[in-house]
mmCIF file of C-alpha atoms in Angstrom:
data_model
loop_
_atom_site.group_PDB
_atom_site.id
_atom_site.type_symbol
_atom_site.label_atom_id
_atom_site.label_comp_id
_atom_site.label_asym_id
_atom_site.label_seq_id
_atom_site.Cartn_x
_atom_site.Cartn_y
_atom_site.Cartn_z
ATOM 1 C CA MET A 1 94.613 147.325 15.754
ATOM 2 C CA ALA A 2 96.581 145.609 18.497
ATOM 3 C CA THR A 3 99.368 147.526 20.224
ATOM 4 C CA ARG A 4 102.775 146.256 19.115
ATOM 5 C CA ALA A 5 105.673 145.649 21.487
ATOM 6 C CA LEU A 6 109.252 144.568 20.839
ATOM 7 C CA ILE A 7 111.096 142.670 23.579
ATOM 8 C CA THR A 8 114.861 142.149 23.541
ATOM 9 C CA GLY A 9 115.893 139.212 25.703
ATOM 10 C CA ILE A 10 112.529 137.548 25.072
ATOM 11 C CA THR A 11 114.003 134.063 25.604
ATOM 12 C CA GLY A 12 115.106 134.971 29.142
ATOM 13 C CA GLN A 13 113.219 134.745 32.426
ATOM 14 C CA ASP A 14 111.829 138.301 32.364
ATOM 15 C CA GLY A 15 111.230 138.271 28.616
ATOM 16 C CA SER A 16 109.063 135.181 28.822
ATOM 17 C CA TYR A 17 106.912 136.520 31.674
ATOM 18 C CA LEU A 18 106.582 139.911 29.979
ATOM 19 C CA ALA A 19 105.585 138.279 26.680
ATOM 20 C CA GLU A 20 102.847 136.317 28.493
ATOM 21 C CA LEU A 21 101.587 139.495 30.185
ATOM 22 C CA LEU A 22 101.470 141.483 26.930
ATOM 23 C CA LEU A 23 99.760 138.660 25.018
ATOM 24 C CA ASP A 24 97.130 138.489 27.770
ATOM 25 C CA LYS A 25 96.566 142.234 27.272
ATOM 26 C CA GLY A 26 95.979 141.735 23.552
ATOM 27 C CA TYR A 27 99.335 142.969 22.279
ATOM 28 C CA GLU A 28 101.078 141.827 19.127
ATOM 29 C CA VAL A 29 104.470 140.750 20.494
ATOM 30 C CA PHE A 30 107.778 140.752 18.629
ATOM 31 C CA GLY A 31 110.972 139.321 20.054
ATOM 32 C CA LEU A 32 114.566 140.142 19.134
ATOM 33 C CA VAL A 33 116.734 137.027 18.955
ATOM 34 C CA ARG A 34 120.349 136.592 17.925
ATOM 35 C CA ARG A 35 121.225 134.155 15.193
ATOM 36 C CA SER A 36 122.938 131.671 17.455
ATOM 37 C CA SER A 37 123.178 127.916 17.557
ATOM 38 C CA SER A 38 122.938 128.090 21.356
ATOM 39 C CA GLU A 39 119.746 130.177 21.571
ATOM 40 C CA ASN A 40 117.374 128.518 24.013
ATOM 41 C CA PHE A 41 113.638 128.896 23.340
ATOM 42 C CA GLU A 42 112.535 126.666 26.237
ATOM 43 C CA ARG A 43 111.032 129.515 28.295
ATOM 44 C CA ILE A 44 108.808 130.709 25.431
ATOM 45 C CA SER A 45 108.051 127.375 23.745
ATOM 46 C CA HIS A 46 104.470 127.359 25.107
ATOM 47 C CA ILE A 47 103.712 130.748 23.467
ATOM 48 C CA GLN A 48 106.126 130.723 20.540
ATOM 49 C CA ASP A 49 103.359 130.261 17.973
ATOM 50 C CA ARG A 50 101.826 133.559 19.168
ATOM 51 C CA LEU A 51 105.092 135.533 18.876
ATOM 52 C CA THR A 52 106.958 137.000 15.920
ATOM 53 C CA LEU A 53 110.706 136.476 16.377
ATOM 54 C CA LEU A 54 113.052 138.764 14.453
ATOM 55 C CA SER A 55 116.792 138.371 14.007
ATOM 56 C CA GLY A 56 119.003 141.142 15.380
ATOM 57 C CA ASP A 57 121.788 141.910 17.822
ATOM 58 C CA LEU A 58 122.448 144.668 20.347
ATOM 59 C CA MET A 59 126.019 144.730 19.020
ATOM 60 C CA ASP A 60 124.767 145.831 15.568
ATOM 61 C CA GLU A 61 122.778 149.074 15.341
ATOM 62 C CA VAL A 62 121.846 148.534 11.681
ATOM 63 C CA SER A 63 120.105 145.271 12.619
ATOM 64 C CA LEU A 64 118.174 147.122 15.359
ATOM 65 C CA ILE A 65 117.069 149.819 12.914
ATOM 66 C CA ASN A 66 115.827 147.114 10.544
ATOM 67 C CA VAL A 67 113.967 145.252 13.297
ATOM 68 C CA ILE A 68 112.223 148.434 14.465
ATOM 69 C CA ARG A 69 111.269 149.293 10.877
ATOM 70 C CA ASP A 70 109.900 145.786 10.336
ATOM 71 C CA SER A 71 107.938 145.525 13.594
ATOM 72 C CA ARG A 72 106.884 149.166 14.059
ATOM 73 C CA PRO A 73 106.371 148.787 17.828
ATOM 74 C CA ARG A 74 104.730 151.317 20.102
ATOM 75 C CA GLU A 75 106.749 149.974 23.038
ATOM 76 C CA VAL A 76 110.286 148.551 23.239
ATOM 77 C CA TYR A 77 111.408 146.638 26.327
ATOM 78 C CA ASN A 78 115.188 146.250 26.482
ATOM 79 C CA LEU A 79 115.757 143.198 28.677
ATOM 80 C CA ALA A 80 118.707 141.691 26.782
ATOM 81 C CA ALA A 81 122.110 141.785 28.483
ATOM 82 C CA GLN A 82 124.991 139.674 29.666
ATOM 83 C CA SER A 83 123.135 139.399 32.946
ATOM 84 C CA PHE A 84 125.219 137.142 35.205
ATOM 85 C CA VAL A 85 127.434 139.125 37.585
ATOM 86 C CA GLN A 86 130.031 136.346 37.989
ATOM 87 C CA THR A 87 130.529 136.103 34.200
ATOM 88 C CA SER A 88 131.119 139.842 33.978
ATOM 89 C CA TRP A 89 134.458 139.354 35.752
ATOM 90 C CA SER A 90 135.708 136.896 33.137
ATOM 91 C CA GLN A 91 134.063 138.678 30.169
ATOM 92 C CA PRO A 92 134.151 142.396 31.087
ATOM 93 C CA VAL A 93 134.442 143.731 27.521
ATOM 94 C CA LEU A 94 131.567 141.616 26.192
ATOM 95 C CA THR A 95 129.487 142.672 29.192
ATOM 96 C CA SER A 96 130.227 146.328 28.411
ATOM 97 C CA GLU A 97 129.364 145.913 24.717
ATOM 98 C CA THR A 98 125.946 144.336 25.317
ATOM 99 C CA THR A 99 124.846 145.609 28.728
ATOM 100 C CA ALA A 100 126.109 149.203 28.266
ATOM 101 C CA LEU A 101 126.626 150.127 24.613
ATOM 102 C CA GLY A 102 123.740 147.906 23.485
ATOM 103 C CA VAL A 103 121.386 150.332 25.236
ATOM 104 C CA THR A 104 122.824 153.266 23.278
ATOM 105 C CA ARG A 105 122.445 151.418 19.988
ATOM 106 C CA MET A 106 118.786 150.636 20.721
ATOM 107 C CA LEU A 107 117.993 154.182 21.868
ATOM 108 C CA ASP A 108 119.696 155.601 18.802
ATOM 109 C CA ALA A 109 117.775 153.236 16.518
ATOM 110 C CA ILE A 110 114.510 154.403 18.123
ATOM 111 C CA ARG A 111 115.547 158.056 17.732
ATOM 112 C CA LEU A 112 116.285 157.517 14.030
ATOM 113 C CA VAL A 113 113.259 155.365 13.094
ATOM 114 C CA ASP A 114 110.421 156.559 15.357
ATOM 115 C CA PRO A 115 111.083 158.806 18.374
ATOM 116 C CA GLU A 116 107.448 158.325 19.494
ATOM 117 C CA ILE A 117 108.267 154.762 20.601
ATOM 118 C CA ARG A 118 108.129 154.242 24.364
ATOM 119 C CA PHE A 119 111.281 152.608 25.736
ATOM 120 C CA TYR A 120 111.892 150.551 28.880
ATOM 121 C CA GLN A 121 115.429 149.952 30.135
ATOM 122 C CA ALA A 122 116.161 147.116 32.550
ATOM 123 C CA SER A 123 118.336 148.774 35.161
ATOM 124 C CA SER A 124 119.595 146.790 38.156
ATOM 125 C CA SER A 125 120.067 146.981 41.909
ATOM 126 C CA GLU A 126 123.699 145.949 41.229
ATOM 127 C CA MET A 127 124.220 149.614 40.298
ATOM 128 C CA PHE A 128 124.056 150.419 44.028
ATOM 129 C CA GLY A 129 126.871 147.954 44.824
ATOM 130 C CA ARG A 130 128.624 149.195 47.945
ATOM 131 C CA VAL A 131 125.468 150.824 49.163
ATOM 132 C CA ARG A 132 125.480 154.477 50.235
ATOM 133 C CA ALA A 133 122.078 154.272 51.970
ATOM 134 C CA ILE A 134 119.694 151.619 53.317
ATOM 135 C CA PRO A 135 117.198 151.048 51.818
ATOM 136 C CA GLN A 136 118.076 152.119 48.280
ATOM 137 C CA SER A 137 115.693 154.452 46.421
ATOM 138 C CA GLU A 138 115.659 156.294 43.096
ATOM 139 C CA THR A 139 117.843 159.043 44.608
ATOM 140 C CA THR A 140 120.493 156.773 46.174
ATOM 141 C CA GLU A 141 123.996 157.266 44.746
ATOM 142 C CA PHE A 142 125.357 154.447 42.568
ATOM 143 C CA TYR A 143 128.569 152.617 43.544
ATOM 144 C CA PRO A 144 128.777 149.504 41.326
ATOM 145 C CA ARG A 145 131.064 146.662 42.399
ATOM 146 C CA SER A 146 131.318 144.548 39.235
ATOM 147 C CA PRO A 147 131.788 145.066 35.485
ATOM 148 C CA TYR A 148 128.087 144.164 35.166
ATOM 149 C CA GLY A 149 127.076 146.837 37.684
ATOM 150 C CA VAL A 150 129.253 149.440 35.950
ATOM 151 C CA ALA A 151 127.731 148.558 32.556
ATOM 152 C CA LYS A 152 124.211 148.842 33.997
ATOM 153 C CA VAL A 153 125.019 152.315 35.374
ATOM 154 C CA TYR A 154 126.042 153.385 31.873
ATOM 155 C CA GLY A 155 122.836 151.922 30.397
ATOM 156 C CA HIS A 156 120.802 153.723 33.039
ATOM 157 C CA TRP A 157 122.378 157.139 32.515
ATOM 158 C CA ILE A 158 122.335 156.942 28.709
ATOM 159 C CA THR A 159 118.586 156.282 28.991
ATOM 160 C CA VAL A 160 118.196 159.414 31.125
ATOM 161 C CA ASN A 161 120.406 161.296 28.639
ATOM 162 C CA TYR A 162 118.320 160.347 25.591
ATOM 163 C CA ARG A 163 115.119 161.130 27.493
ATOM 164 C CA GLU A 164 116.329 164.624 28.336
ATOM 165 C CA SER A 165 118.207 165.339 25.082
ATOM 166 C CA TYR A 166 115.730 163.973 22.535
ATOM 167 C CA GLN A 167 112.495 163.975 24.603
ATOM 168 C CA LEU A 168 112.129 160.216 24.211
ATOM 169 C CA HIS A 169 109.581 158.417 26.396
ATOM 170 C CA ALA A 170 112.374 156.386 28.023
ATOM 171 C CA SER A 171 111.974 154.888 31.505
ATOM 172 C CA SER A 172 114.188 152.674 33.636
ATOM 173 C CA GLY A 173 113.141 150.083 36.169
ATOM 174 C CA ILE A 174 115.807 149.606 38.824
ATOM 175 C CA LEU A 175 114.855 146.015 39.561
ATOM 176 C CA PHE A 176 116.124 144.242 42.626
ATOM 177 C CA ASN A 177 116.698 140.485 42.464
ATOM 178 C CA HIS A 178 113.698 138.736 40.983
ATOM 179 C CA GLU A 179 113.455 135.000 40.634
ATOM 180 C CA SER A 180 111.157 132.238 39.381
ATOM 181 C CA PRO A 181 111.174 128.603 38.278
ATOM 182 C CA ARG A 182 112.511 129.980 34.941
ATOM 183 C CA ARG A 183 115.613 131.505 36.561
ATOM 184 C CA GLY A 184 118.918 130.267 35.115
ATOM 185 C CA LEU A 185 120.727 127.539 37.063
ATOM 186 C CA GLU A 186 123.777 129.791 37.516
ATOM 187 C CA PHE A 187 121.864 132.184 39.807
ATOM 188 C CA VAL A 188 122.064 131.401 43.524
ATOM 189 C CA THR A 189 118.306 131.033 44.157
ATOM 190 C CA ARG A 190 117.821 128.504 41.373
ATOM 191 C CA LYS A 191 121.145 126.825 42.160
ATOM 192 C CA VAL A 192 119.812 126.227 45.671
ATOM 193 C CA THR A 193 116.242 125.188 44.770
ATOM 194 C CA ASN A 194 117.406 122.869 41.989
ATOM 195 C CA GLY A 195 120.126 121.509 44.269
ATOM 196 C CA VAL A 196 117.551 120.811 46.997
ATOM 197 C CA ALA A 197 115.389 118.919 44.502
ATOM 198 C CA ARG A 198 118.368 116.868 43.286
ATOM 199 C CA ILE A 199 119.367 116.023 46.876
ATOM 200 C CA LYS A 200 115.777 115.098 47.758
ATOM 201 C CA MET A 201 115.656 112.760 44.744
ATOM 202 C CA GLY A 202 118.977 111.165 45.712
ATOM 203 C CA ILE A 203 120.885 112.503 42.687
ATOM 204 C CA ASP A 204 123.282 114.809 44.570
ATOM 205 C CA ARG A 205 124.487 115.122 48.164
ATOM 206 C CA GLU A 206 125.637 118.728 48.541
ATOM 207 C CA ILE A 207 125.490 122.284 47.184
ATOM 208 C CA ARG A 208 128.652 124.399 47.088
ATOM 209 C CA LEU A 209 128.140 128.118 47.772
ATOM 210 C CA GLY A 210 130.187 131.243 48.503
ATOM 211 C CA ASN A 211 129.086 134.005 50.876
ATOM 212 C CA LEU A 212 126.106 132.868 52.997
ATOM 213 C CA ASP A 213 125.904 136.271 54.694
ATOM 214 C CA ALA A 214 125.137 138.227 51.493
ATOM 215 C CA GLN A 215 121.647 139.724 51.760
ATOM 216 C CA ARG A 216 119.309 140.360 48.867
ATOM 217 C CA ASP A 217 115.835 141.702 48.208
ATOM 218 C CA TRP A 218 114.240 138.779 46.328
ATOM 219 C CA GLY A 219 110.877 139.008 44.541
ATOM 220 C CA PHE A 220 108.916 137.082 41.904
ATOM 221 C CA ALA A 221 109.726 137.907 38.267
ATOM 222 C CA GLY A 222 106.069 137.507 37.268
ATOM 223 C CA ASP A 223 105.192 140.419 39.567
ATOM 224 C CA TYR A 224 108.065 142.619 38.372
ATOM 225 C CA VAL A 225 107.162 142.566 34.668
ATOM 226 C CA LYS A 226 103.823 144.181 35.581
ATOM 227 C CA ALA A 227 105.779 147.221 36.773
ATOM 228 C CA MET A 228 107.663 147.404 33.455
ATOM 229 C CA TRP A 229 104.394 147.580 31.563
ATOM 230 C CA ALA A 230 102.910 150.132 33.973
ATOM 231 C CA MET A 231 105.865 152.503 33.433
ATOM 232 C CA LEU A 232 105.232 152.707 29.693
ATOM 233 C CA GLN A 233 101.519 153.469 30.178
ATOM 234 C CA ARG A 234 102.246 156.757 31.962
ATOM 235 C CA ASP A 235 102.221 160.114 30.177
ATOM 236 C CA GLU A 236 105.618 161.020 31.618
ATOM 237 C CA PRO A 237 108.685 158.748 31.560
ATOM 238 C CA ASP A 238 110.524 158.221 34.842
ATOM 239 C CA ASP A 239 112.724 155.831 36.805
ATOM 240 C CA PHE A 240 111.430 153.467 39.483
ATOM 241 C CA VAL A 241 112.917 151.100 42.063
ATOM 242 C CA ILE A 242 111.074 147.774 41.894
ATOM 243 C CA ALA A 243 111.639 145.678 45.016
ATOM 244 C CA THR A 244 109.923 143.965 47.940
ATOM 245 C CA GLY A 245 111.511 146.173 50.589
ATOM 246 C CA GLU A 246 112.529 143.059 52.538
ATOM 247 C CA THR A 247 115.947 141.474 52.785
ATOM 248 C CA HIS A 248 116.961 137.849 53.267
ATOM 249 C CA SER A 249 120.392 136.219 53.492
ATOM 250 C CA VAL A 250 121.659 133.363 51.339
ATOM 251 C CA ARG A 251 121.689 131.335 54.585
ATOM 252 C CA GLU A 252 117.951 131.957 55.062
ATOM 253 C CA LEU A 253 117.360 131.052 51.411
ATOM 254 C CA CYS A 254 119.006 127.682 52.140
ATOM 255 C CA GLU A 255 117.019 127.159 55.342
ATOM 256 C CA VAL A 256 113.680 127.815 53.629
ATOM 257 C CA ALA A 257 114.437 125.819 50.468
ATOM 258 C CA PHE A 258 115.624 122.712 52.329
ATOM 259 C CA ALA A 259 112.681 122.958 54.757
ATOM 260 C CA VAL A 260 110.258 122.799 51.802
ATOM 261 C CA ALA A 261 111.762 119.412 50.942
ATOM 262 C CA GLY A 262 111.859 118.283 54.571
ATOM 263 C CA LEU A 263 115.663 118.436 54.780
ATOM 264 C CA ASN A 264 118.195 120.142 57.071
ATOM 265 C CA TRP A 265 120.287 122.620 55.082
ATOM 266 C CA GLU A 266 123.368 122.296 57.320
ATOM 267 C CA ASP A 267 123.779 118.660 56.255
ATOM 268 C CA HIS A 268 124.219 119.587 52.598
ATOM 269 C CA ILE A 269 125.748 123.091 52.197
ATOM 270 C CA LYS A 270 129.515 123.380 51.663
ATOM 271 C CA ILE A 271 131.363 126.706 51.488
ATOM 272 C CA ASP A 272 133.600 126.963 48.410
ATOM 273 C CA PRO A 273 135.955 129.979 48.058
ATOM 274 C CA ALA A 274 135.673 129.618 44.261
ATOM 275 C CA PHE A 275 132.195 131.146 44.498
ATOM 276 C CA LEU A 276 133.293 134.282 46.355
ATOM 277 C CA ARG A 277 133.270 137.458 44.227
ATOM 278 C CA PRO A 278 136.407 139.642 43.890
ATOM 279 C CA ALA A 279 134.286 142.508 45.303
ATOM 280 C CA GLU A 280 131.200 141.469 47.234
ATOM 281 C CA VAL A 281 127.908 143.324 47.430
ATOM 282 C CA ASP A 282 126.736 142.637 50.958
ATOM 283 C CA LEU A 283 123.319 144.238 51.419
ATOM 284 C CA LEU A 284 120.785 145.191 48.785
ATOM 285 C CA VAL A 285 117.272 146.174 49.844
ATOM 286 C CA GLY A 286 115.015 148.463 47.811
ATOM 287 C CA ASP A 287 112.486 151.121 48.720
ATOM 288 C CA PRO A 288 109.546 150.528 46.340
ATOM 289 C CA SER A 289 107.322 153.256 47.765
ATOM 290 C CA LYS A 290 107.460 155.451 44.621
ATOM 291 C CA ALA A 291 106.367 152.541 42.397
ATOM 292 C CA GLN A 292 103.664 151.558 44.875
ATOM 293 C CA GLU A 293 102.295 155.089 44.963
ATOM 294 C CA ILE A 294 102.615 156.194 41.320
ATOM 295 C CA LEU A 295 102.315 152.876 39.451
ATOM 296 C CA ASP A 296 99.913 151.292 41.952
ATOM 297 C CA TRP A 297 102.268 148.308 41.893
ATOM 298 C CA LYS A 298 102.710 145.622 44.551
ATOM 299 C CA CYS A 299 104.237 142.183 45.071
ATOM 300 C CA ASP A 300 101.710 139.374 45.155
ATOM 301 C CA VAL A 301 104.216 136.578 45.887
ATOM 302 C CA ASP A 302 106.343 136.856 49.050
ATOM 303 C CA PHE A 303 109.826 135.385 49.629
ATOM 304 C CA TYR A 304 108.571 132.169 51.218
ATOM 305 C CA GLY A 305 105.949 131.591 48.531
ATOM 306 C CA LEU A 306 108.587 132.233 45.865
ATOM 307 C CA ILE A 307 111.090 129.706 47.232
ATOM 308 C CA GLU A 308 108.355 127.109 47.766
ATOM 309 C CA MET A 309 107.198 127.651 44.158
ATOM 310 C CA MET A 310 110.746 127.166 42.859
ATOM 311 C CA VAL A 311 111.556 124.046 44.902
ATOM 312 C CA SER A 312 108.214 122.462 43.967
ATOM 313 C CA SER A 313 108.805 123.224 40.288
ATOM 314 C CA ASP A 314 112.297 121.720 40.366
ATOM 315 C CA LEU A 315 111.013 118.598 42.143
ATOM 316 C CA ASP A 316 108.199 118.216 39.583
ATOM 317 C CA ALA A 317 110.692 118.553 36.719
ATOM 318 C CA LEU A 318 112.904 115.783 38.122
ATOM 319 C CA ARG A 319 109.932 113.481 38.768
ATOM 320 C CA SER A 320 108.511 113.830 35.260
#
């Protein structure tokens, strides 16, 4: 009988790549989706006939209990969240309800229905915020700088708490920025690559950005979901930083993306104070050595290959 997995956030970037990976491994895959007129199934449309989608909401523990009872998964991957940092400033309570308390509701549902289920929590490099050490590892102190980062710290520690209090097989992946052609347009990498494609095709003339000096550790989402799966195959649950170990600035992102399209970035980038955060996170770079050693995990796509993949995909989409 095929192993069953339940993915929350299955319609998102990570959810879609993880669903593909699990299907390729012979899993029976269930996805939690909210009853919402705005739910977007575009990222999973090519595999939707191979998935079982169940209605539920991280805001409603009873619905989670019912979904777990109906799907009886061996593994649960909690990828659902209000995941855009900028939005967390304008919707801090909603962000806390889904990104923080939603984790507790899911863990509690697992504890009540089947404590043998293996649980993955999507933690975030935004938990490090104003960084206390460079690079950041599993032992680096958290100092979140946004409502999103604060909510993720709660989700992370409640996962540790349930693991230690109820002996759940609950692991967290502290994922640094990971991108792909399926990344939402509101995120800076996709905003830039899509903007480059639109400028190349003569649709737009400029891209408006905030802090060009912010530095991030950017990897490919398709590589990162492999680490999620690997964590739940271990006998012992644990927490792992998943990152490339390299850092690049938003300025370099622009240089590379425009170069792919044969354009000069300085002709088209405009600084707009509206895109500056109330509290900026300046330098995030992860130390993935624990994941490399214990999970035998590595990045196959580097920063330059990732940006080229994204620009090419956005150009293809506009040409078709």
